[in-house]
Amino acid sequence: MRKKSRLFALAEALRGRRTGVTAQELADRFGVTVRTIYRDLDALQDAGLPLRADRGRGGGYALDKAYQLPPINLTAREGALLVALGRMALDQRLLPFSASLEAALDKVRGALTTSAQRELLRLVDQLQ
């Protein structure tokens, strides 16, 4: 695995955990040395990921709990698809987290430019 791919995979592995993970566990998972993991963790910190290291039981390396995903750029069509599927899931009560889904859909709509929002409305109408 190349370094860039490993860094992305390492960031995702840390993001997906509720507790810390040791450098040895990460080294075993990615098939590299512990020293390489330390260098990779330093590179992630230099890139702005808020990593923390906790000692003791349940400790290890973890992403700061307050860390949020970076903003993403969606096309009007991608936004329309997300909103349409979200609306369908809400209307059919497919998910138990309706308030969270509603908030996420609001964020998607709010992140789009005015012209993209107009395109979104047109595409949502076509999908329904």
Short mmCIF file of C-alpha atoms in Angstrom, two decimals, residues 11-13 16 18 29 31 36-37 42 45 48-49 57-59 67 70 92 94 103 106 110-111 117 120:
data_model
loop_
_atom_site.label_atom_id
_atom_site.label_comp_id
_atom_site.label_asym_id
_atom_site.label_seq_id
_atom_site.Cartn_x
_atom_site.Cartn_y
_atom_site.Cartn_z
CA ALA A 11 -7.40 8.37 9.08
CA GLU A 12 -10.54 6.35 8.29
CA ALA A 13 -9.51 3.61 10.71
CA GLY A 16 -14.25 4.64 12.80
CA ARG A 18 -14.77 4.67 19.59
CA ARG A 29 -3.28 -3.92 10.45
CA GLY A 31 1.59 -4.38 7.50
CA THR A 36 6.22 3.93 10.10
CA ILE A 37 2.94 4.32 11.99
CA ASP A 42 2.88 12.79 12.59
CA GLN A 45 -1.25 15.76 12.58
CA GLY A 48 -4.51 19.15 10.52
CA LEU A 49 -6.15 16.01 11.88
CA ARG A 57 -6.34 0.87 29.55
CA GLY A 58 -8.46 1.75 26.52
CA GLY A 59 -5.83 4.26 25.51
CA TYR A 67 -13.56 16.39 14.91
CA PRO A 70 -14.31 18.40 6.12
CA GLN A 92 -41.48 5.65 4.25
CA LEU A 94 -37.15 3.54 6.79
CA ALA A 103 -30.68 18.02 9.71
CA ASP A 106 -30.88 20.76 5.44
CA GLY A 110 -27.80 24.86 2.42
CA ALA A 111 -24.37 24.04 1.01
CA GLN A 117 -30.56 24.71 -5.48
CA LEU A 120 -31.89 20.49 -7.22
#
